[in-house]
mmCIF file of C-alpha atoms in Angstrom:
data_model
loop_
_atom_site.group_PDB
_atom_site.id
_atom_site.type_symbol
_atom_site.label_atom_id
_atom_site.label_comp_id
_atom_site.label_asym_id
_atom_site.label_seq_id
_atom_site.Cartn_x
_atom_site.Cartn_y
_atom_site.Cartn_z
ATOM 1 C CA MET A 45 5.452 5.705 32.368
ATOM 2 C CA ALA A 46 8.050 8.270 33.193
ATOM 3 C CA THR A 47 9.742 10.296 30.511
ATOM 4 C CA SER A 48 13.468 9.705 30.293
ATOM 5 C CA GLN A 49 15.987 12.138 28.837
ATOM 6 C CA ALA A 50 19.104 10.538 30.263
ATOM 7 C CA VAL A 51 22.105 9.726 28.116
ATOM 8 C CA ILE A 52 23.759 6.331 28.455
ATOM 9 C CA HIS A 53 27.463 6.235 27.740
ATOM 10 C CA ASN A 54 29.347 3.371 26.185
ATOM 11 C CA THR A 55 30.915 0.629 28.279
ATOM 12 C CA GLU A 56 33.951 -1.519 27.849
ATOM 13 C CA SER A 57 31.977 -4.747 27.716
ATOM 14 C CA LYS A 58 32.676 -6.748 24.569
ATOM 15 C CA ASP A 59 29.003 -7.725 24.407
ATOM 16 C CA TYR A 60 27.777 -4.125 24.592
ATOM 17 C CA ASP A 61 27.675 -3.476 20.830
ATOM 18 C CA ALA A 62 25.674 -6.624 20.200
ATOM 19 C CA PHE A 63 23.348 -5.857 23.091
ATOM 20 C CA THR A 64 22.539 -2.302 21.959
ATOM 21 C CA LYS A 65 21.505 -3.580 18.511
ATOM 22 C CA LEU A 66 18.405 -5.152 20.061
ATOM 23 C CA VAL A 67 16.121 -2.330 18.943
ATOM 24 C CA SER A 68 12.628 -2.923 17.621
ATOM 25 C CA THR A 69 9.639 -0.746 16.770
ATOM 26 C CA ALA A 70 5.967 -1.574 16.440
ATOM 27 C CA LYS A 71 2.813 0.364 15.630
ATOM 28 C CA SER A 72 0.382 0.646 18.528
ATOM 29 C CA MET A 73 -2.722 2.602 19.452
ATOM 30 C CA CYS A 74 -2.426 5.829 21.424
ATOM 31 C CA GLU A 75 -4.333 5.648 24.712
ATOM 32 C CA VAL A 76 -5.073 9.391 24.596
ATOM 33 C CA CYS A 77 -6.457 10.050 21.103
ATOM 34 C CA GLY A 78 -6.892 6.551 19.641
ATOM 35 C CA ASP A 79 -4.666 7.269 16.629
ATOM 36 C CA GLU A 80 -1.793 5.059 15.573
ATOM 37 C CA GLY A 81 1.474 5.679 17.381
ATOM 38 C CA CYS A 82 4.867 4.020 17.537
ATOM 39 C CA THR A 83 6.344 1.939 20.372
ATOM 40 C CA SER A 84 10.127 1.515 20.406
ATOM 41 C CA VAL A 85 12.055 -0.978 22.522
ATOM 42 C CA MET A 86 15.816 -0.549 22.932
ATOM 43 C CA ALA A 87 18.209 -2.607 25.002
ATOM 44 C CA THR A 88 21.211 -0.768 26.428
ATOM 45 C CA ALA A 89 23.709 -1.006 29.268
ATOM 46 C CA VAL A 90 24.286 1.345 32.190
ATOM 47 C CA PRO A 91 28.004 1.546 33.050
ATOM 48 C CA PHE A 92 28.934 -0.252 36.291
ATOM 49 C CA PHE A 93 25.307 -1.311 36.767
ATOM 50 C CA LYS A 94 23.474 -3.689 34.414
ATOM 51 C CA GLU A 95 21.552 -4.079 31.169
ATOM 52 C CA ILE A 96 18.163 -2.394 30.890
ATOM 53 C CA SER A 97 15.415 -2.076 28.293
ATOM 54 C CA LEU A 98 13.944 1.304 27.391
ATOM 55 C CA VAL A 99 10.368 1.242 26.103
ATOM 56 C CA SER A 100 9.036 4.500 24.666
ATOM 57 C CA PHE A 101 5.800 5.490 22.934
ATOM 58 C CA SER A 102 5.099 8.538 20.798
ATOM 59 C CA CYS A 103 2.012 9.724 18.945
ATOM 60 C CA GLU A 104 2.330 12.352 16.219
ATOM 61 C CA GLY A 105 -1.412 13.000 16.303
ATOM 62 C CA CYS A 106 -1.753 14.375 19.847
ATOM 63 C CA GLY A 107 1.898 14.589 20.918
ATOM 64 C CA ASN A 108 1.509 12.029 23.708
ATOM 65 C CA ARG A 109 4.901 10.640 24.741
ATOM 66 C CA ASN A 110 6.012 8.389 27.558
ATOM 67 C CA ALA A 111 8.782 5.976 28.443
ATOM 68 C CA GLU A 112 9.430 3.143 30.841
ATOM 69 C CA VAL A 113 12.480 1.235 32.051
ATOM 70 C CA SER A 114 12.536 -2.532 32.564
ATOM 71 C CA PHE A 115 15.443 -4.602 33.817
ATOM 72 C CA CYS A 116 17.191 -7.520 32.133
ATOM 73 C CA GLY A 117 19.124 -10.415 33.570
ATOM 74 C CA GLU A 118 18.850 -12.148 36.918
ATOM 75 C CA LEU A 119 17.532 -10.656 40.143
ATOM 76 C CA PRO A 120 20.412 -9.233 42.228
ATOM 77 C CA GLU A 121 21.258 -11.222 45.341
ATOM 78 C CA CYS A 122 20.477 -8.341 47.711
ATOM 79 C CA GLY A 123 18.313 -5.278 48.046
ATOM 80 C CA VAL A 124 20.021 -1.897 47.946
ATOM 81 C CA ARG A 125 19.756 1.338 49.924
ATOM 82 C CA MET A 126 21.576 4.439 48.703
ATOM 83 C CA GLU A 127 21.950 7.732 50.531
ATOM 84 C CA CYS A 128 23.293 10.447 48.229
ATOM 85 C CA LYS A 129 24.252 13.893 49.507
ATOM 86 C CA VAL A 130 23.603 16.528 46.833
ATOM 87 C CA ALA A 131 26.105 19.158 47.905
ATOM 88 C CA GLU A 132 26.745 21.093 44.685
ATOM 89 C CA CYS A 133 24.983 21.923 41.409
ATOM 90 C CA ALA A 134 26.961 19.312 39.463
ATOM 91 C CA HIS A 135 25.409 16.574 41.619
ATOM 92 C CA LEU A 136 21.969 17.452 40.220
ATOM 93 C CA ASN A 137 23.103 15.937 36.893
ATOM 94 C CA ARG A 138 23.511 12.459 38.400
ATOM 95 C CA ILE A 139 21.343 9.865 36.668
ATOM 96 C CA VAL A 140 18.936 7.908 38.881
ATOM 97 C CA VAL A 141 17.736 4.536 37.572
ATOM 98 C CA LYS A 142 14.700 3.553 39.630
ATOM 99 C CA SER A 143 12.610 0.391 39.486
ATOM 100 C CA GLU A 144 8.909 0.372 40.342
ATOM 101 C CA TYR A 145 9.752 -1.288 43.691
ATOM 102 C CA ALA A 146 12.021 1.543 44.837
ATOM 103 C CA SER A 147 11.007 4.242 47.294
ATOM 104 C CA ILE A 148 12.570 7.704 47.365
ATOM 105 C CA ARG A 149 12.878 10.083 50.321
ATOM 106 C CA ILE A 150 14.205 13.630 50.617
ATOM 107 C CA PRO A 151 14.107 14.483 54.359
ATOM 108 C CA GLU A 152 14.765 18.209 53.815
ATOM 109 C CA LEU A 153 11.623 18.384 51.654
ATOM 110 C CA ASP A 154 9.640 16.060 53.911
ATOM 111 C CA LEU A 155 9.022 14.157 50.662
ATOM 112 C CA GLU A 156 8.498 10.419 50.219
ATOM 113 C CA ILE A 157 7.590 8.608 46.987
ATOM 114 C CA PRO A 158 6.400 5.124 48.029
ATOM 115 C CA ALA A 159 7.260 1.975 46.114
ATOM 116 C CA ARG A 160 4.962 0.782 43.305
ATOM 117 C CA THR A 161 3.397 4.206 42.752
ATOM 118 C CA GLN A 162 5.460 4.818 39.598
ATOM 119 C CA LYS A 163 6.794 2.696 36.765
ATOM 120 C CA GLY A 164 10.515 2.107 36.313
ATOM 121 C CA SER A 165 12.227 5.311 35.206
ATOM 122 C CA MET A 166 15.577 6.886 34.420
ATOM 123 C CA ASN A 167 16.181 10.588 34.947
ATOM 124 C CA SER A 168 18.587 13.064 36.488
ATOM 125 C CA ILE A 169 18.028 14.286 40.033
ATOM 126 C CA GLU A 170 17.170 17.717 38.639
ATOM 127 C CA GLY A 171 14.786 16.192 36.082
ATOM 128 C CA MET A 172 13.095 14.074 38.732
ATOM 129 C CA LEU A 173 12.427 17.131 40.939
ATOM 130 C CA SER A 174 11.338 19.289 37.995
ATOM 131 C CA LYS A 175 8.894 16.642 36.836
ATOM 132 C CA MET A 176 7.394 16.406 40.314
ATOM 133 C CA VAL A 177 6.996 20.198 40.438
ATOM 134 C CA ALA A 178 5.323 20.238 37.017
ATOM 135 C CA GLY A 179 2.853 17.584 38.176
ATOM 136 C CA LEU A 180 1.911 19.631 41.256
ATOM 137 C CA GLN A 181 1.517 22.833 39.268
ATOM 138 C CA GLU A 182 -1.039 21.237 36.934
ATOM 139 C CA GLY A 183 -3.761 21.202 39.619
ATOM 140 C CA GLN A 184 -2.987 24.524 41.273
ATOM 141 C CA ALA A 185 -5.408 26.569 39.168
ATOM 142 C CA THR A 186 -8.296 24.404 40.376
ATOM 143 C CA ARG A 187 -7.129 24.341 44.003
ATOM 144 C CA LYS A 188 -6.855 28.130 44.139
ATOM 145 C CA ASP A 189 -10.647 28.455 44.050
ATOM 146 C CA SER A 190 -11.784 25.154 45.545
ATOM 147 C CA ASP A 191 -9.234 24.787 48.381
ATOM 148 C CA PRO A 192 -7.225 27.989 49.018
ATOM 149 C CA GLN A 193 -5.540 26.546 52.122
ATOM 150 C CA SER A 194 -4.111 23.533 50.233
ATOM 151 C CA TYR A 195 -3.206 25.834 47.352
ATOM 152 C CA ALA A 196 -1.031 27.976 49.630
ATOM 153 C CA LYS A 197 0.684 24.965 51.242
ATOM 154 C CA ILE A 198 1.422 23.326 47.893
ATOM 155 C CA ASN A 199 2.718 26.647 46.544
ATOM 156 C CA ASP A 200 5.205 26.807 49.421
ATOM 157 C CA PHE A 201 6.257 23.208 48.757
ATOM 158 C CA ILE A 202 6.693 23.916 45.019
ATOM 159 C CA ALA A 203 8.891 26.935 45.759
ATOM 160 C CA LEU A 204 11.104 24.869 48.080
ATOM 161 C CA ALA A 205 11.334 21.977 45.579
ATOM 162 C CA GLN A 206 12.252 24.398 42.781
ATOM 163 C CA SER A 207 15.046 25.841 44.907
ATOM 164 C CA PHE A 208 16.442 22.313 45.309
ATOM 165 C CA ALA A 209 16.040 21.509 41.594
ATOM 166 C CA THR A 210 17.879 24.654 40.490
ATOM 167 C CA GLY A 211 20.637 24.310 43.087
ATOM 168 C CA ALA A 212 19.673 27.513 44.904
ATOM 169 C CA LYS A 213 19.197 25.592 48.152
ATOM 170 C CA LEU A 214 21.887 23.007 48.917
ATOM 171 C CA PRO A 215 22.763 20.559 50.327
ATOM 172 C CA PHE A 216 20.000 17.980 50.594
ATOM 173 C CA THR A 217 19.893 14.187 50.853
ATOM 174 C CA LEU A 218 18.324 11.742 48.406
ATOM 175 C CA ILE A 219 17.570 8.314 49.917
ATOM 176 C CA LEU A 220 16.709 5.483 47.520
ATOM 177 C CA ASP A 221 15.635 2.086 48.895
ATOM 178 C CA ASP A 222 14.930 -0.804 46.509
ATOM 179 C CA PRO A 223 14.435 -4.363 47.803
ATOM 180 C CA SER A 224 14.697 -5.689 44.226
ATOM 181 C CA GLY A 225 18.227 -4.245 43.908
ATOM 182 C CA ASN A 226 17.431 -2.921 40.421
ATOM 183 C CA SER A 227 18.061 0.752 41.156
ATOM 184 C CA CYS A 228 21.166 2.880 41.237
ATOM 185 C CA ILE A 229 22.436 6.441 41.500
ATOM 186 C CA GLN A 230 25.164 7.317 39.007
ATOM 187 C CA ASN A 231 28.712 7.347 40.366
ATOM 188 C CA PRO A 232 30.721 9.952 38.389
ATOM 189 C CA TYR A 233 33.893 8.791 40.151
ATOM 190 C CA ALA A 234 33.592 5.137 39.037
ATOM 191 C CA PRO A 235 35.359 2.799 39.333
ATOM 192 C CA ALA A 236 36.539 4.676 42.450
ATOM 193 C CA GLU A 237 34.307 4.956 45.507
ATOM 194 C CA ASP A 238 31.733 7.761 45.509
ATOM 195 C CA PRO A 239 32.430 10.067 48.489
ATOM 196 C CA PHE A 240 28.913 11.574 48.359
ATOM 197 C CA ASN A 241 26.893 8.381 48.053
ATOM 198 C CA SER A 242 26.782 5.593 50.636
ATOM 199 C CA VAL A 243 25.555 2.202 49.397
ATOM 200 C CA CYS A 244 24.197 -0.497 51.685
ATOM 201 C CA ARG A 245 23.170 -3.931 50.404
ATOM 202 C CA TYR A 246 20.890 -6.034 52.581
ATOM 203 C CA ALA A 247 19.211 -9.422 52.621
ATOM 204 C CA ARG A 248 15.544 -9.283 51.670
ATOM 205 C CA THR A 249 12.830 -10.263 54.112
ATOM 206 C CA ARG A 250 10.092 -12.721 53.203
ATOM 207 C CA GLU A 251 7.613 -9.842 52.917
ATOM 208 C CA GLN A 252 9.894 -7.960 50.511
ATOM 209 C CA LEU A 253 10.285 -11.028 48.287
ATOM 210 C CA LEU A 254 6.512 -11.418 48.113
ATOM 211 C CA GLU A 255 6.147 -7.714 47.370
ATOM 212 C CA ILE A 256 8.364 -7.910 44.286
ATOM 213 C CA GLY A 257 6.629 -11.075 43.054
ATOM 214 C CA TYR A 258 9.070 -13.833 44.035
ATOM 215 C CA ASN A 259 8.517 -17.092 45.857
ATOM 216 C CA PRO A 260 10.435 -16.899 49.152
ATOM 217 C CA GLU A 261 10.586 -20.701 49.389
ATOM 218 C CA PRO A 262 13.391 -22.409 47.415
ATOM 219 C CA ILE A 263 12.202 -24.639 44.562
ATOM 220 C CA THR A 264 13.239 -28.261 45.048
ATOM 221 C CA GLU A 265 13.868 -30.827 42.314
ATOM 222 C CA LYS A 266 10.583 -32.546 43.204
ATOM 223 C CA GLN A 267 8.690 -29.299 42.745
ATOM 224 C CA GLU A 268 10.368 -28.825 39.370
ATOM 225 C CA ASP A 269 9.232 -32.340 38.330
ATOM 226 C CA ASP A 270 5.698 -31.684 39.562
ATOM 227 C CA LYS A 271 5.642 -28.412 37.670
ATOM 228 C CA SER A 272 6.680 -30.087 34.422
ATOM 229 C CA GLU A 273 4.053 -32.823 34.892
ATOM 230 C CA ASP A 274 1.275 -30.339 35.585
ATOM 231 C CA LYS A 275 2.385 -27.979 32.846
ATOM 232 C CA GLY A 276 -0.440 -27.121 30.528
ATOM 233 C CA GLY A 277 -3.127 -27.790 33.126
ATOM 234 C CA GLU A 278 -3.533 -24.087 33.936
ATOM 235 C CA SER A 279 -4.721 -21.911 31.096
ATOM 236 C CA ILE A 280 -4.762 -18.157 30.722
ATOM 237 C CA THR A 281 -7.506 -17.003 28.375
ATOM 238 C CA ALA A 282 -8.860 -13.694 27.133
ATOM 239 C CA GLN A 283 -11.759 -13.377 24.713
ATOM 240 C CA GLY A 284 -11.522 -17.010 23.712
ATOM 241 C CA VAL A 285 -7.740 -16.957 23.125
ATOM 242 C CA ASP A 286 -5.721 -19.395 25.262
ATOM 243 C CA PHE A 287 -2.390 -17.678 25.889
ATOM 244 C CA SER A 288 -0.868 -20.693 27.644
ATOM 245 C CA LYS A 289 -1.020 -22.903 24.532
ATOM 246 C CA PRO A 290 1.317 -22.794 21.522
ATOM 247 C CA LEU A 291 0.265 -20.324 18.862
ATOM 248 C CA THR A 292 -1.530 -21.633 15.787
ATOM 249 C CA GLU A 293 -1.315 -20.003 12.403
ATOM 250 C CA LYS A 294 -4.734 -18.447 12.892
ATOM 251 C CA GLU A 295 -3.891 -17.056 16.314
ATOM 252 C CA SER A 296 -0.501 -15.714 15.262
ATOM 253 C CA GLU A 297 -2.221 -13.307 12.879
ATOM 254 C CA GLU A 298 -3.857 -11.538 15.836
ATOM 255 C CA LEU A 299 -1.151 -11.955 18.480
ATOM 256 C CA ALA A 300 2.140 -10.154 18.973
ATOM 257 C CA VAL A 301 4.820 -12.197 20.747
ATOM 258 C CA ILE A 302 7.949 -10.609 22.260
ATOM 259 C CA ASP A 303 10.736 -12.477 24.060
ATOM 260 C CA ILE A 304 11.631 -10.709 27.313
ATOM 261 C CA PRO A 305 13.519 -11.778 30.478
ATOM 262 C CA CYS A 306 11.445 -13.393 33.212
ATOM 263 C CA TYR A 307 10.995 -11.211 36.315
ATOM 264 C CA ALA A 308 11.374 -14.284 38.545
ATOM 265 C CA CYS A 309 14.318 -16.264 37.168
ATOM 266 C CA GLY A 310 15.873 -14.053 34.477
ATOM 267 C CA GLU A 311 15.484 -16.623 31.688
ATOM 268 C CA MET A 312 13.789 -15.604 28.442
ATOM 269 C CA GLY A 313 9.999 -15.972 28.384
ATOM 270 C CA LYS A 314 7.236 -14.979 25.993
ATOM 271 C CA ASN A 315 5.085 -11.872 26.355
ATOM 272 C CA LYS A 316 1.937 -12.271 24.242
ATOM 273 C CA MET A 317 -0.301 -9.342 23.367
ATOM 274 C CA CYS A 318 -3.615 -9.102 21.569
ATOM 275 C CA VAL A 319 -6.372 -6.549 21.052
ATOM 276 C CA CYS A 320 -9.763 -7.814 22.277
ATOM 277 C CA GLN A 321 -13.030 -6.148 21.351
ATOM 278 C CA VAL A 322 -15.530 -6.343 24.210
ATOM 279 C CA PRO A 323 -19.112 -6.124 22.911
ATOM 280 C CA HIS A 324 -20.856 -2.841 23.800
ATOM 281 C CA PHE A 325 -17.737 -1.626 25.589
ATOM 282 C CA ASN A 326 -14.305 -0.922 24.172
ATOM 283 C CA ASN A 327 -11.100 -2.419 22.794
ATOM 284 C CA LEU A 328 -8.749 -3.897 25.402
ATOM 285 C CA ILE A 329 -5.065 -4.725 25.024
ATOM 286 C CA THR A 330 -4.408 -7.976 26.896
ATOM 287 C CA MET A 331 -0.803 -8.838 27.749
ATOM 288 C CA CYS A 332 0.228 -12.196 29.161
ATOM 289 C CA PHE A 333 3.722 -13.300 30.192
ATOM 290 C CA GLU A 334 4.733 -16.931 30.725
ATOM 291 C CA CYS A 335 8.131 -18.426 31.565
ATOM 292 C CA ASP A 336 8.722 -22.062 30.590
ATOM 293 C CA LYS A 337 11.719 -22.264 32.935
ATOM 294 C CA CYS A 338 10.189 -21.427 36.321
ATOM 295 C CA GLY A 339 6.475 -21.332 35.490
ATOM 296 C CA TYR A 340 6.021 -17.651 36.405
ATOM 297 C CA LYS A 341 2.900 -16.126 34.804
ATOM 298 C CA SER A 342 1.347 -12.685 34.810
ATOM 299 C CA THR A 343 -1.425 -10.863 32.966
ATOM 300 C CA GLU A 344 -2.256 -7.202 32.459
ATOM 301 C CA VAL A 345 -5.109 -5.418 30.713
ATOM 302 C CA LYS A 346 -4.894 -1.893 29.283
ATOM 303 C CA SER A 347 -7.422 0.271 27.513
ATOM 304 C CA GLY A 348 -6.990 0.291 23.740
ATOM 305 C CA GLY A 349 -9.320 3.173 22.940
ATOM 306 C CA GLY A 350 -9.539 6.869 23.615
ATOM 307 C CA LEU A 351 -10.482 8.476 26.917
ATOM 308 C CA ALA A 352 -14.260 8.469 27.492
ATOM 309 C CA GLU A 353 -16.007 11.806 27.936
ATOM 310 C CA LYS A 354 -17.504 10.785 31.288
ATOM 311 C CA GLY A 355 -16.586 8.483 34.156
ATOM 312 C CA LYS A 356 -18.764 5.522 35.120
ATOM 313 C CA ARG A 357 -19.913 4.035 38.414
ATOM 314 C CA PHE A 358 -21.510 0.566 38.533
ATOM 315 C CA SER A 359 -23.566 -1.013 41.311
ATOM 316 C CA LEU A 360 -24.352 -4.715 40.816
ATOM 317 C CA ALA A 361 -26.663 -6.790 42.990
ATOM 318 C CA VAL A 362 -25.447 -10.410 42.934
ATOM 319 C CA LYS A 363 -28.631 -12.469 43.316
ATOM 320 C CA THR A 364 -28.085 -15.666 41.328
ATOM 321 C CA PRO A 365 -25.132 -17.985 40.597
ATOM 322 C CA ASN A 366 -25.151 -16.709 37.013
ATOM 323 C CA ASP A 367 -24.221 -13.263 38.295
ATOM 324 C CA LEU A 368 -20.936 -14.712 39.570
ATOM 325 C CA ALA A 369 -20.027 -15.650 35.980
ATOM 326 C CA ARG A 370 -20.124 -12.042 34.768
ATOM 327 C CA GLU A 371 -16.833 -10.747 33.380
ATOM 328 C CA LEU A 372 -15.353 -7.715 35.098
ATOM 329 C CA TYR A 373 -12.985 -5.462 33.155
ATOM 330 C CA LYS A 374 -11.008 -3.088 35.362
ATOM 331 C CA VAL A 375 -8.419 -0.930 33.631
ATOM 332 C CA LEU A 376 -5.964 1.373 35.387
ATOM 333 C CA PRO A 377 -6.665 5.067 34.721
ATOM 334 C CA LEU A 378 -4.333 6.890 32.363
ATOM 335 C CA ILE A 379 -1.950 9.253 34.173
ATOM 336 C CA HIS A 380 -0.593 12.111 32.075
ATOM 337 C CA THR A 381 3.119 12.805 32.520
#
């Protein structure tokens, strides 16, 4: 998750004060050191854009900190493409709110950040470039000995990116394309038109809808009836816990349930989380989201323990039908930011 240091200013919405009071904290395990850290969730509003949720984690033990942005409300009707010309140093302070489905290009740098390679984030243009430079610099000491040619090329790229981040080399163009429509570049002239930022809204293609997790086919009344009749037939389980069924008193002691907006329809759904201990392996944090309105479901598994000293490589020969019943736990690697 990307670290966010942006400041959100107040809006004139009468519901803003009530919305920003939706702040909650919970104790959670640090993925780096295994100690107990704190996860904070805050709902806020970006002026002339929409409501967002900021999720941040901090661990006092090892200093690990990260943050992520998620989006509230309904899916915008169109995708959005913004082309912002950064012509002066003041433009580097513009806040960029980027969803995980957004791609970013800077032609002058020959730089492209593809969609779905980063979580949702909020940062200034300067902060975004500085963070990218810091990430490249981390591996330079190793490359200097192992791959001198790549080391020299990356050093040249870092120098050019730093000149953009500090404003020494201007102008340049920042192109943001998000088919979900949940991204924006701050307009300091709002509500007037931004003379340095062109905004184009477009209809999504079928492929783009599938990419962001939506059904491109409209749901008919018959499908809604069929969905309600079949409801409960599909179960989502993890370590013997059925997440698709109502919580019992016994289960509620081990589960954390948070109401969050559905990514498909925008209505409130339930995100259930539990810590599962896999025998002879590790603790896993299983998260399952289910929306009663549209039937959208998703699951995610994250590591709940510390980073192992060594990596592992498995080779399994599937010889009998029983081998097909083996459980496979695949957790995304932790990326330090």
